[in-house]
Amino acid sequence: MAPTLPRRLLPWLRTPPSSAAAAFSSAPSRGCPLHAALARRGVPAAASLALYSRIREAASPPTPFTFSLLLAALASSSSSPSLSPSAGAARLAAACLAHAQAFKCGALGHPVVTNSLLKLYCSLGLHDRARRVLDSGGAALDVVSWNTMVSGYGKGGDLGAAREVFAGMPERNLVSWSAMVDACVRAGEFGEALWVFDRMMGEKFRPDVVVLVSVLKACAHLGAVERGRWVHRYLETGRFGGRRGNVMLETALVDMYCKCGCMEEAWQVFDGVQRGDVVLWNAMIGGLAMNGYGERALELFRRMLQKGFMPNESTFIAVLCACTHTGRVDEGKRIFKSMQDYGIKPQREHYGCLADLLGRAGNVEEAEALLLDMPMEPHASQWGALMSSCQMHNDINVGERVGKRLIELEPYDGGRYVVLFNLYAVNGRWEEARTIRQMMEERGAKKETGLSFIEWNGLVHEFISGDTRHPITRKMYALLEDIERRLQLIGYVKDTSQVIMDMDDEEDKGIAVSYHSERLALAFGILNIPQGVPIRIVKNLRVCRDCHVHSKLVSKLYQREIIVRDRHRFHVFRDGVCSCNDYWFANDSWVDLFETAREQDQ
């Protein structure tokens, strides 16, 4: 059914452009009560159109100011997070009507109106329409027009289009660079975001709060703590004016340090905040949980409540994750039930966290029942967490059901097939395993590429499994071979049970494990980072069981502190022990190897 519009507005679509333009700028609009009402944000689109109708009926010809207010009001109404399909269609119709009116009245010759129209279309996700306005804008365009388009593409996830518009800009200001950095961060191109920021600094632009928050996000995802520390120092300089009182920057700093495993520095920033908010507390609680400090995270949550801060949905996600990282099943259940005491209705993510907590603790059937009984349909991420628990505890019964469900939900994600294949293989069900393998090949499903990042001397180095692109590849491979020989002397044997299924030969599997991306990053770190400085590695996937054991042994034999952040949490390896206490890896029993290593050292 087509959206309905106020009938009294429709005749204006037939207003002759000449007569409309003649009266366009004749009457003043500022100070008019109707215009003041139109300037209010967040009102329904129909109400904004009704106000515009009253302005026309009052014989007040619209001015550029009128259209800028109308278009901004419509953009504000379209940014509501809860848009029904009918409401979205009505907003689209309202936007088209406003565009037509602005065109007929000759208002699009004014940059303020063109920019408001661009923002409206971008807020509705109609980037193709916005681009047509930009391409036909001519003299009505200014730097704000181009910035709006770059930002719109960035928020819409089209980094390629954002790059194209940015490259074609006749001039750029700080907002232009900030929008481009943000577009890269939103698209997950964090290295490119830092590169764009470096170009911006090379152009002598002085960064503001917005761009520095985006840079800190990029540093957090890459584990580029040295770049993050540079931003921190810059914020403390007199040139910027300090960060005190800017909770958005302080939260970004806390988040960056937590995601880089620098908890002491995160605490220093957190404790120095004078006026925080719940977002800041959430960042610190979540950071503690991710770094393996579940007890401290729960203590901080209680402290937050004592100080009178009202928890939100994100708070409970962080707290439930803290329970998961410490295996506190009963406390997690209690906290989940307490959400209603704060007027918060559990969402899909909260049920997923509780199911993950149950699954990690070995209660996989209870976790499955929870996901099946939750009031909304679970997403693949919730089922995927349960599948990891099934693999961890080798539960073939629940794992088979969950694995098949995941393949149905994401038929082109090769990782879903690999996990189920491995579960079948470990349990000797080779016929089913071959069926899964054939299904994956027929559908052309691909497994996500594992990437590991390590920062040194201001540069972030990227590695993939079996990588040979790096200038010191020969040295890295020679070191890994030497490490493997030393580990074999103390009884280390590769665990190839989690190697991708298209390798049938055990020797080939062993070679694949030996050159996983995190091992190449580790070799690079040992070769370049001085003794006494932690080796920090970021991996986009979960660390496999064999690499977890390998890192523990290397930390002992080479007396190095190794900090690995994978998709789920931090692993801090010191003297042969991991901070996760092997909670995430069933059947890790290498105490005898550590004792042998100690004897060998002596």
Coordinates of C-alpha atoms in Angstrom, one line a residue:
M1 CA 0.0 0.0 0.0
A2 CA 1.4 3.4 -1.0
P3 CA 2.1 5.9 1.8
T4 CA -0.5 8.6 2.2
L5 CA 0.4 12.3 2.2
P6 CA -1.6 15.4 3.3
R7 CA -3.8 16.2 0.4
R8 CA -3.3 19.9 0.9
L9 CA 0.4 19.5 0.0
L10 CA -0.2 17.8 -3.3
P11 CA -1.3 20.9 -5.3
W12 CA 2.0 22.5 -4.7
L13 CA 3.7 19.8 -6.7
R14 CA 1.9 21.4 -9.7
T15 CA 2.9 25.0 -8.8
P16 CA 4.6 26.6 -11.8
P17 CA 8.3 26.9 -11.1
S18 CA 8.4 30.5 -12.4
S19 CA 5.7 31.8 -10.0
A20 CA 7.2 29.8 -7.1
A21 CA 10.6 31.2 -7.7
A22 CA 9.3 34.7 -8.0
A23 CA 7.9 34.7 -4.5
F24 CA 10.6 32.5 -3.0
S25 CA 12.7 35.1 -1.1
S26 CA 10.1 37.8 -0.6
A27 CA 9.1 37.3 3.0
P28 CA 11.2 36.9 6.1
S29 CA 11.0 33.6 7.9
R30 CA 13.3 34.0 11.0
G31 CA 11.3 34.8 14.1
C32 CA 8.2 33.2 12.7
P33 CA 6.5 31.0 15.3
L34 CA 5.8 28.4 12.7
H35 CA 9.4 28.2 11.7
A36 CA 10.4 28.0 15.3
A37 CA 8.1 24.9 15.7
L38 CA 9.6 23.4 12.5
A39 CA 13.1 23.7 14.0
R40 CA 12.2 21.2 16.7
R41 CA 14.0 17.9 16.2
G42 CA 12.6 14.4 16.6
V43 CA 9.0 15.2 15.6
P44 CA 7.2 12.8 13.2
A45 CA 7.6 13.5 9.5
A46 CA 3.8 14.1 9.1
A47 CA 4.0 16.8 11.8
S48 CA 6.8 18.5 10.0
L49 CA 4.9 18.4 6.7
A50 CA 1.8 19.8 8.5
L51 CA 3.9 22.8 9.8
Y52 CA 5.2 23.4 6.3
S53 CA 1.6 23.3 5.0
R54 CA 0.6 25.9 7.5
I55 CA 3.5 28.1 6.5
R56 CA 2.3 28.0 2.9
E57 CA -1.3 28.6 3.9
A58 CA -0.3 31.7 5.9
A59 CA 0.9 33.2 2.6
S60 CA 4.5 33.1 3.7
P61 CA 6.6 32.1 0.8
P62 CA 9.2 29.5 1.8
T63 CA 12.8 30.7 2.0
P64 CA 16.1 28.7 2.1
F65 CA 15.8 28.9 5.8
T66 CA 12.3 27.2 5.6
F67 CA 13.6 24.3 3.5
S68 CA 16.7 23.8 5.6
L69 CA 14.5 23.5 8.7
L70 CA 12.0 21.1 6.9
L71 CA 14.7 18.8 5.5
A72 CA 16.6 18.8 8.8
A73 CA 13.4 17.9 10.7
L74 CA 12.7 15.0 8.3
A75 CA 16.3 13.8 8.7
S76 CA 15.9 13.9 12.4
S77 CA 12.8 11.8 12.3
S78 CA 14.4 9.3 10.0
S79 CA 17.2 8.7 12.4
S80 CA 14.9 7.0 14.9
P81 CA 16.3 3.5 15.8
S82 CA 12.8 1.9 15.7
L83 CA 11.4 2.4 12.2
S84 CA 8.6 0.2 11.0
P85 CA 8.3 -0.6 7.3
S86 CA 5.2 1.7 6.9
A87 CA 6.9 4.5 8.8
G88 CA 10.0 4.2 6.6
A89 CA 7.9 4.3 3.5
A90 CA 6.1 7.4 4.8
R91 CA 9.5 9.1 5.5
L92 CA 10.7 8.3 2.0
A93 CA 7.5 9.8 0.5
A94 CA 7.9 12.9 2.7
A95 CA 11.6 13.3 1.6
C96 CA 10.6 13.0 -2.1
L97 CA 7.8 15.6 -1.6
A98 CA 10.2 18.0 0.2
H99 CA 12.8 17.5 -2.6
A100 CA 10.2 18.3 -5.2
Q101 CA 9.0 21.4 -3.4
A102 CA 12.6 22.7 -3.0
F103 CA 13.2 22.1 -6.7
K104 CA 10.1 23.9 -7.8
C105 CA 10.8 26.8 -5.6
G106 CA 14.3 27.2 -6.8
A107 CA 15.7 26.5 -3.4
L108 CA 18.3 23.9 -4.5
G109 CA 20.5 26.8 -5.8
H110 CA 21.4 27.5 -2.1
P111 CA 24.1 25.3 -0.5
V112 CA 22.3 25.2 2.9
V113 CA 19.3 23.6 1.2
T114 CA 21.3 21.2 -0.9
N115 CA 23.3 20.1 2.1
S116 CA 20.2 19.5 4.1
L117 CA 18.8 17.4 1.3
L118 CA 22.0 15.4 1.1
K119 CA 21.9 14.7 4.8
L120 CA 18.3 13.7 4.6
Y121 CA 18.8 11.1 1.8
C122 CA 22.0 9.8 3.6
S123 CA 20.0 9.4 6.8
L124 CA 17.5 7.3 5.0
G125 CA 20.2 5.2 3.4
L126 CA 19.4 6.5 -0.1
H127 CA 22.9 7.1 -1.1
D128 CA 22.2 6.8 -4.8
R129 CA 19.7 9.7 -4.6
A130 CA 22.1 11.7 -2.6
R131 CA 24.8 11.1 -5.1
R132 CA 22.6 12.3 -7.9
V133 CA 22.0 15.5 -5.9
L134 CA 25.7 15.9 -5.5
D135 CA 26.5 15.3 -9.1
S136 CA 23.9 17.8 -10.3
G137 CA 24.6 20.4 -7.5
G138 CA 27.0 22.6 -9.4
A139 CA 27.5 26.0 -7.9
A140 CA 25.2 25.0 -4.9
L141 CA 27.9 22.7 -3.5
D142 CA 30.5 23.6 -0.9
V143 CA 32.9 21.6 1.2
V144 CA 30.0 20.6 3.6
S145 CA 28.2 18.9 0.6
W146 CA 31.2 16.7 -0.1
N147 CA 31.8 16.0 3.6
T148 CA 28.1 14.9 4.0
M149 CA 28.5 12.5 1.1
V150 CA 31.8 11.0 2.4
S151 CA 30.2 10.6 5.9
G152 CA 27.0 9.1 4.5
Y153 CA 28.9 6.5 2.5
G154 CA 31.1 5.7 5.5
K155 CA 28.1 5.2 7.8
G156 CA 26.4 3.1 5.1
G157 CA 29.5 0.8 4.9
D158 CA 30.5 1.7 1.3
L159 CA 34.1 2.5 1.8
G160 CA 34.9 2.4 -1.9
A161 CA 32.4 5.1 -2.7
A162 CA 33.6 7.2 0.2
R163 CA 37.2 6.9 -1.2
E164 CA 36.0 8.0 -4.6
V165 CA 34.1 11.1 -3.3
F166 CA 37.0 12.0 -1.0
A167 CA 39.5 11.8 -3.8
G168 CA 37.4 14.0 -6.0
M169 CA 36.9 16.8 -3.5
P170 CA 37.9 20.2 -4.8
E171 CA 38.9 21.2 -1.3
R172 CA 39.1 19.5 2.1
N173 CA 38.9 20.7 5.7
L174 CA 39.3 18.9 9.0
V175 CA 35.8 17.4 8.9
S176 CA 36.6 15.9 5.5
W177 CA 39.6 14.0 6.9
S178 CA 37.6 13.0 10.0
A179 CA 34.8 11.6 7.9
M180 CA 37.3 9.6 5.9
V181 CA 39.0 8.2 8.9
D182 CA 35.7 7.3 10.4
A183 CA 34.6 5.6 7.1
C184 CA 37.7 3.4 7.3
V185 CA 37.1 2.4 10.9
R186 CA 33.5 1.5 10.2
A187 CA 34.6 -0.7 7.3
G188 CA 37.2 -2.5 9.5
E189 CA 40.1 -1.1 7.5
F190 CA 41.9 0.1 10.6
G191 CA 45.4 0.3 9.0
E192 CA 44.0 2.5 6.3
A193 CA 42.4 4.7 8.9
L194 CA 45.8 5.3 10.5
W195 CA 47.3 6.0 7.1
V196 CA 44.6 8.6 6.3
F197 CA 45.2 10.2 9.7
D198 CA 49.0 10.4 8.9
R199 CA 48.2 12.1 5.6
M200 CA 45.9 14.5 7.5
M201 CA 48.7 15.4 9.9
G202 CA 51.1 15.8 6.9
E203 CA 48.6 18.4 5.5
K204 CA 49.1 20.3 8.8
F205 CA 45.5 19.9 10.0
R206 CA 45.1 20.0 13.8
P207 CA 43.1 17.0 15.0
D208 CA 40.0 17.4 17.0
V209 CA 38.1 15.2 19.5
V210 CA 36.1 13.4 16.8
V211 CA 39.0 12.3 14.6
L212 CA 41.1 11.3 17.6
V213 CA 38.4 9.1 19.0
S214 CA 38.3 7.3 15.6
V215 CA 42.1 6.9 15.6
L216 CA 41.9 5.4 19.1
K217 CA 39.3 2.9 17.9
A218 CA 41.7 1.9 15.0
C219 CA 44.6 1.5 17.5
A220 CA 42.4 -0.6 19.8
H221 CA 41.4 -3.0 17.0
L222 CA 45.0 -3.3 15.7
G223 CA 46.6 -3.5 19.1
A224 CA 48.7 -0.5 18.1
V225 CA 49.4 0.6 21.6
E226 CA 52.4 2.8 20.7
R227 CA 50.2 4.8 18.3
G228 CA 47.5 5.0 21.0
R229 CA 50.1 6.2 23.5
W230 CA 51.1 8.9 21.0
V231 CA 47.5 10.1 20.9
H232 CA 47.4 10.1 24.7
R233 CA 50.5 12.2 24.9
Y234 CA 49.1 14.6 22.2
L235 CA 45.9 15.0 24.3
E236 CA 48.0 16.0 27.3
T237 CA 49.9 18.7 25.5
G238 CA 49.0 22.3 25.7
R239 CA 48.3 22.4 21.9
F240 CA 45.2 20.3 22.3
G241 CA 44.2 21.8 25.6
G242 CA 44.1 18.4 27.5
R243 CA 41.5 15.8 27.7
R244 CA 40.1 16.5 31.1
G245 CA 36.3 16.6 31.2
N246 CA 35.9 15.0 27.7
V247 CA 34.4 11.7 28.7
M248 CA 34.2 10.5 25.1
L249 CA 38.0 10.8 24.7
E250 CA 38.6 9.3 28.1
T251 CA 36.4 6.4 27.3
A252 CA 38.2 5.8 24.0
L253 CA 41.5 5.9 25.8
V254 CA 40.3 3.3 28.4
D255 CA 39.0 1.1 25.7
M256 CA 42.2 1.3 23.6
Y257 CA 44.4 0.4 26.6
C258 CA 42.1 -2.4 27.6
K259 CA 42.1 -3.9 24.1
C260 CA 45.9 -3.6 23.9
G261 CA 46.2 -5.4 27.2
C262 CA 47.7 -2.4 29.0
M263 CA 45.5 -2.6 32.1
E264 CA 47.6 -0.4 34.4
E265 CA 47.4 2.4 31.9
A266 CA 43.7 1.8 31.5
W267 CA 43.2 2.1 35.3
Q268 CA 45.3 5.3 35.4
V269 CA 43.0 6.9 32.9
F270 CA 39.9 5.6 34.5
D271 CA 40.8 6.7 38.0
G272 CA 41.7 10.1 36.7
V273 CA 38.2 10.8 35.2
Q274 CA 36.4 13.3 37.2
R275 CA 32.9 13.0 35.7
G276 CA 32.4 9.7 34.0
D277 CA 29.3 8.1 32.7
V278 CA 27.9 4.5 32.3
V279 CA 29.7 4.1 29.0
L280 CA 33.1 4.7 30.7
W281 CA 32.3 2.2 33.4
N282 CA 31.1 -0.4 30.7
A283 CA 34.5 0.0 28.9
M284 CA 36.5 -0.6 32.1
I285 CA 34.3 -3.6 33.2
G286 CA 34.4 -5.2 29.7
G287 CA 38.2 -4.6 29.5
L288 CA 38.8 -6.3 32.8
A289 CA 36.7 -9.3 31.7
M290 CA 38.4 -9.6 28.4
N291 CA 41.8 -9.5 30.0
G292 CA 40.9 -12.3 32.4
Y293 CA 40.2 -10.2 35.5
G294 CA 36.7 -11.4 36.0
E295 CA 36.7 -10.9 39.8
R296 CA 37.8 -7.3 39.4
A297 CA 35.2 -6.7 36.7
L298 CA 32.5 -7.9 39.0
E299 CA 33.8 -5.8 41.9
L300 CA 33.9 -2.8 39.7
F301 CA 30.3 -3.5 38.7
R302 CA 29.2 -3.5 42.3
R303 CA 31.2 -0.3 42.9
M304 CA 29.4 1.3 39.9
L305 CA 26.0 0.5 41.5
Q306 CA 27.1 1.9 44.8
K307 CA 28.0 5.2 43.2
G308 CA 24.5 5.5 41.8
F309 CA 25.2 4.8 38.1
M310 CA 22.3 3.1 36.4
P311 CA 23.4 0.1 34.4
N312 CA 22.2 -0.3 30.8
E313 CA 22.0 -3.2 28.4
S314 CA 25.7 -3.0 27.5
T315 CA 26.6 -3.1 31.2
F316 CA 25.0 -6.5 31.6
I317 CA 26.7 -7.8 28.5
A318 CA 30.1 -6.9 30.0
V319 CA 29.2 -8.3 33.4
L320 CA 27.9 -11.6 32.0
C321 CA 31.1 -11.9 29.9
A322 CA 33.0 -11.4 33.2
C323 CA 31.1 -14.4 34.6
T324 CA 31.9 -16.4 31.5
H325 CA 35.6 -15.7 31.7
T326 CA 35.7 -16.8 35.3
G327 CA 33.2 -19.7 35.1
R328 CA 30.8 -18.2 37.6
V329 CA 27.6 -20.0 36.4
D330 CA 25.4 -19.3 39.5
E331 CA 26.4 -15.7 39.7
G332 CA 25.8 -15.2 36.0
K333 CA 22.3 -16.6 36.3
R334 CA 21.6 -14.3 39.3
I335 CA 22.8 -11.3 37.4
F336 CA 20.8 -12.2 34.4
K337 CA 17.6 -12.4 36.5
S338 CA 18.4 -9.1 38.2
M339 CA 18.2 -7.2 34.9
Q340 CA 14.5 -6.8 35.4
D341 CA 15.1 -5.0 38.7
Y342 CA 16.6 -2.1 36.6
G343 CA 13.8 -2.1 34.0
I344 CA 16.0 -3.8 31.4
K345 CA 14.5 -6.6 29.3
P346 CA 17.1 -9.2 28.2
Q347 CA 17.9 -9.0 24.5
R348 CA 19.3 -11.6 22.2
E349 CA 22.9 -10.7 23.2
H350 CA 22.2 -11.3 26.9
Y351 CA 20.7 -14.7 26.2
G352 CA 23.8 -15.4 24.1
C353 CA 26.1 -14.5 26.9
L354 CA 24.3 -16.7 29.4
A355 CA 24.2 -19.6 26.9
D356 CA 28.0 -19.1 26.4
L357 CA 28.5 -19.1 30.1
L358 CA 26.6 -22.4 30.5
G359 CA 28.3 -24.0 27.5
R360 CA 31.8 -23.1 28.6
A361 CA 31.1 -24.7 32.0
G362 CA 30.0 -27.9 30.3
N363 CA 26.2 -27.4 30.5
V364 CA 25.8 -27.6 26.8
E365 CA 22.3 -29.1 26.9
E366 CA 21.0 -26.4 29.2
A367 CA 22.6 -23.8 27.0
E368 CA 20.9 -25.3 23.9
A369 CA 17.5 -25.3 25.7
L370 CA 18.0 -21.6 26.7
L371 CA 18.6 -20.6 23.1
L372 CA 15.6 -22.6 21.9
D373 CA 13.3 -21.1 24.5
M374 CA 14.4 -17.5 24.3
P375 CA 11.7 -15.1 23.1
M376 CA 13.5 -14.0 20.0
E377 CA 15.3 -16.1 17.3
P378 CA 19.0 -16.6 18.0
H379 CA 21.5 -15.4 15.5
A380 CA 24.4 -17.4 14.2
S381 CA 26.8 -15.8 16.7
Q382 CA 24.9 -17.2 19.6
W383 CA 24.8 -20.7 18.1
G384 CA 28.4 -20.3 17.1
A385 CA 29.4 -19.7 20.7
L386 CA 27.6 -22.9 21.8
M387 CA 29.3 -24.8 19.0
S388 CA 32.6 -23.8 20.4
S389 CA 31.6 -25.2 23.7
C390 CA 30.5 -28.4 22.1
Q391 CA 33.9 -28.7 20.5
M392 CA 35.6 -27.8 23.7
H393 CA 33.8 -30.6 25.6
N394 CA 33.6 -32.9 22.6
D395 CA 29.8 -33.1 22.9
I396 CA 28.8 -34.7 19.6
N397 CA 25.1 -35.0 20.4
V398 CA 24.4 -31.3 20.9
G399 CA 27.3 -30.3 18.6
E400 CA 25.7 -32.2 15.6
R401 CA 22.4 -30.4 16.0
V402 CA 24.0 -27.0 16.5
G403 CA 26.5 -27.5 13.7
K404 CA 23.7 -28.3 11.2
R405 CA 21.7 -25.3 12.3
L406 CA 24.7 -23.1 11.7
I407 CA 25.2 -24.4 8.2
E408 CA 21.6 -23.6 7.5
L409 CA 21.9 -20.1 8.8
E410 CA 25.3 -19.3 7.1
P411 CA 25.7 -21.8 4.2
Y412 CA 28.6 -19.9 2.7
D413 CA 30.7 -19.5 5.8
G414 CA 33.3 -22.2 5.5
G415 CA 34.2 -22.0 9.2
R416 CA 30.8 -23.5 10.1
Y417 CA 31.6 -26.7 8.0
V418 CA 35.1 -27.0 9.4
V419 CA 34.0 -27.1 13.0
L420 CA 31.4 -29.7 12.4
F421 CA 33.8 -31.7 10.2
N422 CA 36.4 -31.7 13.0
L423 CA 33.8 -32.8 15.6
Y424 CA 32.8 -35.7 13.4
A425 CA 36.4 -36.6 12.7
V426 CA 37.5 -36.5 16.4
N427 CA 34.7 -38.9 17.2
G428 CA 35.5 -41.3 14.3
R429 CA 32.4 -40.5 12.2
W430 CA 34.2 -40.3 8.9
E431 CA 31.2 -40.9 6.7
E432 CA 29.4 -37.8 8.1
A433 CA 32.6 -35.9 8.0
R434 CA 33.1 -36.6 4.3
T435 CA 29.5 -35.5 3.6
I436 CA 30.2 -32.2 5.3
R437 CA 33.3 -31.8 3.3
Q438 CA 31.6 -32.5 0.0
M439 CA 28.8 -30.1 0.9
M440 CA 31.3 -27.3 1.6
E441 CA 33.0 -27.8 -1.7
E442 CA 29.8 -27.9 -3.7
R443 CA 28.6 -24.7 -2.2
G444 CA 31.9 -22.9 -2.6
A445 CA 32.0 -21.9 1.1
K446 CA 35.2 -20.3 2.2
K447 CA 36.8 -20.1 5.7
E448 CA 37.7 -16.7 7.0
T449 CA 41.4 -15.9 6.6
G450 CA 43.3 -15.9 9.8
L451 CA 45.2 -12.6 10.3
S452 CA 47.7 -11.6 13.1
F453 CA 49.0 -8.1 13.7
I454 CA 52.0 -6.9 15.7
E455 CA 53.3 -3.4 16.1
W456 CA 56.9 -2.3 16.2
N457 CA 58.5 1.1 15.7
G458 CA 55.2 2.7 14.9
L459 CA 54.3 0.2 12.1
V460 CA 51.7 -2.5 12.2
H461 CA 52.9 -5.7 10.6
E462 CA 50.3 -8.2 9.2
F463 CA 50.7 -11.9 8.8
I464 CA 48.6 -14.7 7.3
S465 CA 49.2 -18.5 7.7
G466 CA 52.2 -19.5 5.6
D467 CA 53.0 -15.9 4.8
T468 CA 56.2 -15.2 2.8
R469 CA 55.7 -11.5 2.1
H470 CA 57.7 -10.0 4.9
P471 CA 61.3 -8.9 4.2
I472 CA 62.7 -11.0 7.1
T473 CA 60.6 -14.1 6.2
R474 CA 63.7 -16.3 6.1
K475 CA 64.8 -15.4 9.6
M476 CA 61.3 -15.9 10.9
Y477 CA 61.0 -19.4 9.4
A478 CA 64.5 -20.3 10.6
L479 CA 63.6 -19.2 14.2
L480 CA 60.3 -21.2 14.1
E481 CA 62.1 -24.3 13.0
D482 CA 64.7 -23.8 15.8
I483 CA 61.8 -23.3 18.3
E484 CA 60.1 -26.5 17.2
R485 CA 63.3 -28.5 17.5
R486 CA 63.8 -27.3 21.1
L487 CA 60.2 -28.0 22.0
Q488 CA 60.4 -31.5 20.6
L489 CA 63.3 -32.3 22.9
I490 CA 61.0 -31.8 25.9
G491 CA 58.2 -33.9 24.4
Y492 CA 56.1 -31.4 22.5
V493 CA 53.9 -33.0 19.8
K494 CA 51.7 -31.0 17.5
D495 CA 47.9 -31.1 18.0
T496 CA 46.6 -31.2 14.4
S497 CA 43.0 -32.0 15.4
Q498 CA 41.8 -28.5 14.6
V499 CA 43.6 -28.1 11.3
I500 CA 41.4 -27.3 8.3
M501 CA 39.8 -30.4 6.9
D502 CA 41.2 -30.4 3.3
M503 CA 44.5 -31.7 4.5
D504 CA 44.5 -35.5 4.9
D505 CA 48.3 -36.0 5.4
E506 CA 49.4 -35.6 9.0
E507 CA 52.8 -34.1 7.9
D508 CA 51.0 -31.5 5.9
K509 CA 48.8 -30.7 8.9
G510 CA 51.9 -30.3 11.0
I511 CA 53.5 -27.9 8.6
A512 CA 50.3 -25.8 8.5
V513 CA 50.2 -25.6 12.2
S514 CA 53.8 -24.6 12.4
Y515 CA 53.3 -21.5 10.3
H516 CA 50.0 -20.2 11.7
S517 CA 49.8 -16.4 11.5
E518 CA 50.2 -15.9 15.2
R519 CA 53.4 -18.0 15.2
L520 CA 54.9 -15.8 12.4
A521 CA 54.0 -12.7 14.4
L522 CA 55.6 -14.3 17.5
A523 CA 58.8 -15.0 15.6
F524 CA 58.9 -11.4 14.3
G525 CA 58.4 -10.2 17.9
I526 CA 61.3 -12.4 19.3
L527 CA 63.6 -11.2 16.5
N528 CA 62.8 -7.5 16.9
I529 CA 61.3 -6.6 20.2
P530 CA 64.0 -6.3 23.0
Q531 CA 64.0 -8.7 26.0
G532 CA 61.8 -7.3 28.8
V533 CA 59.3 -5.6 26.4
P534 CA 56.0 -7.6 26.1
I535 CA 55.3 -9.1 22.7
R536 CA 51.7 -8.0 21.8
I537 CA 49.8 -9.9 19.1
V538 CA 46.3 -9.4 17.8
K539 CA 44.5 -12.2 16.0
N540 CA 41.1 -11.9 14.2
L541 CA 40.2 -15.5 14.9
R542 CA 40.3 -17.6 18.0
V543 CA 43.7 -19.0 18.9
C544 CA 43.8 -22.8 18.2
R545 CA 44.6 -25.2 20.9
D546 CA 48.1 -26.1 19.5
C547 CA 49.2 -22.5 19.2
H548 CA 48.0 -21.9 22.8
V549 CA 50.2 -24.7 24.0
H550 CA 53.1 -23.5 21.8
S551 CA 52.9 -19.9 23.2
K552 CA 53.0 -21.2 26.8
L553 CA 56.1 -23.3 26.1
V554 CA 57.8 -20.4 24.2
S555 CA 57.1 -18.0 27.0
K556 CA 59.0 -20.4 29.4
L557 CA 61.9 -21.3 27.1
Y558 CA 62.6 -17.8 25.9
Q559 CA 61.6 -16.0 29.2
R560 CA 59.3 -13.7 27.2
E561 CA 55.9 -12.2 28.1
I562 CA 53.5 -12.8 25.2
I563 CA 50.2 -11.1 25.1
V564 CA 47.7 -12.5 22.5
R565 CA 44.3 -11.0 21.9
D566 CA 42.1 -13.3 19.9
R567 CA 38.5 -12.9 18.9
H568 CA 37.2 -13.7 22.4
R569 CA 39.7 -12.6 25.0
F570 CA 43.3 -11.9 26.0
H571 CA 45.9 -14.6 26.7
V572 CA 48.9 -13.4 28.7
F573 CA 51.6 -16.0 28.7
R574 CA 54.3 -15.8 31.4
D575 CA 56.7 -18.5 32.5
G576 CA 54.8 -21.3 30.8
V577 CA 51.4 -20.3 32.2
C578 CA 48.4 -18.5 30.5
S579 CA 46.2 -16.0 32.2
C580 CA 43.1 -17.9 31.1
N581 CA 44.2 -20.9 33.2
D582 CA 43.4 -23.1 30.1
Y583 CA 39.7 -22.6 30.8
W584 CA 39.0 -22.1 27.1
F585 CA 41.0 -25.1 26.0
A586 CA 39.9 -28.5 27.3
N587 CA 42.6 -31.2 27.8
D588 CA 45.5 -28.8 27.9
S589 CA 47.8 -30.8 30.2
W590 CA 51.4 -29.8 29.7
V591 CA 52.7 -29.6 33.3
D592 CA 55.2 -32.4 32.7
L593 CA 56.6 -30.5 29.7
F594 CA 57.1 -27.4 31.9
E595 CA 58.9 -29.4 34.5
T596 CA 61.1 -30.9 31.8
A597 CA 61.9 -27.4 30.5
R598 CA 62.8 -26.3 34.0
E599 CA 65.2 -29.2 34.5
Q600 CA 66.7 -28.5 31.1
D601 CA 67.3 -24.8 32.0
Q602 CA 69.0 -25.9 35.2

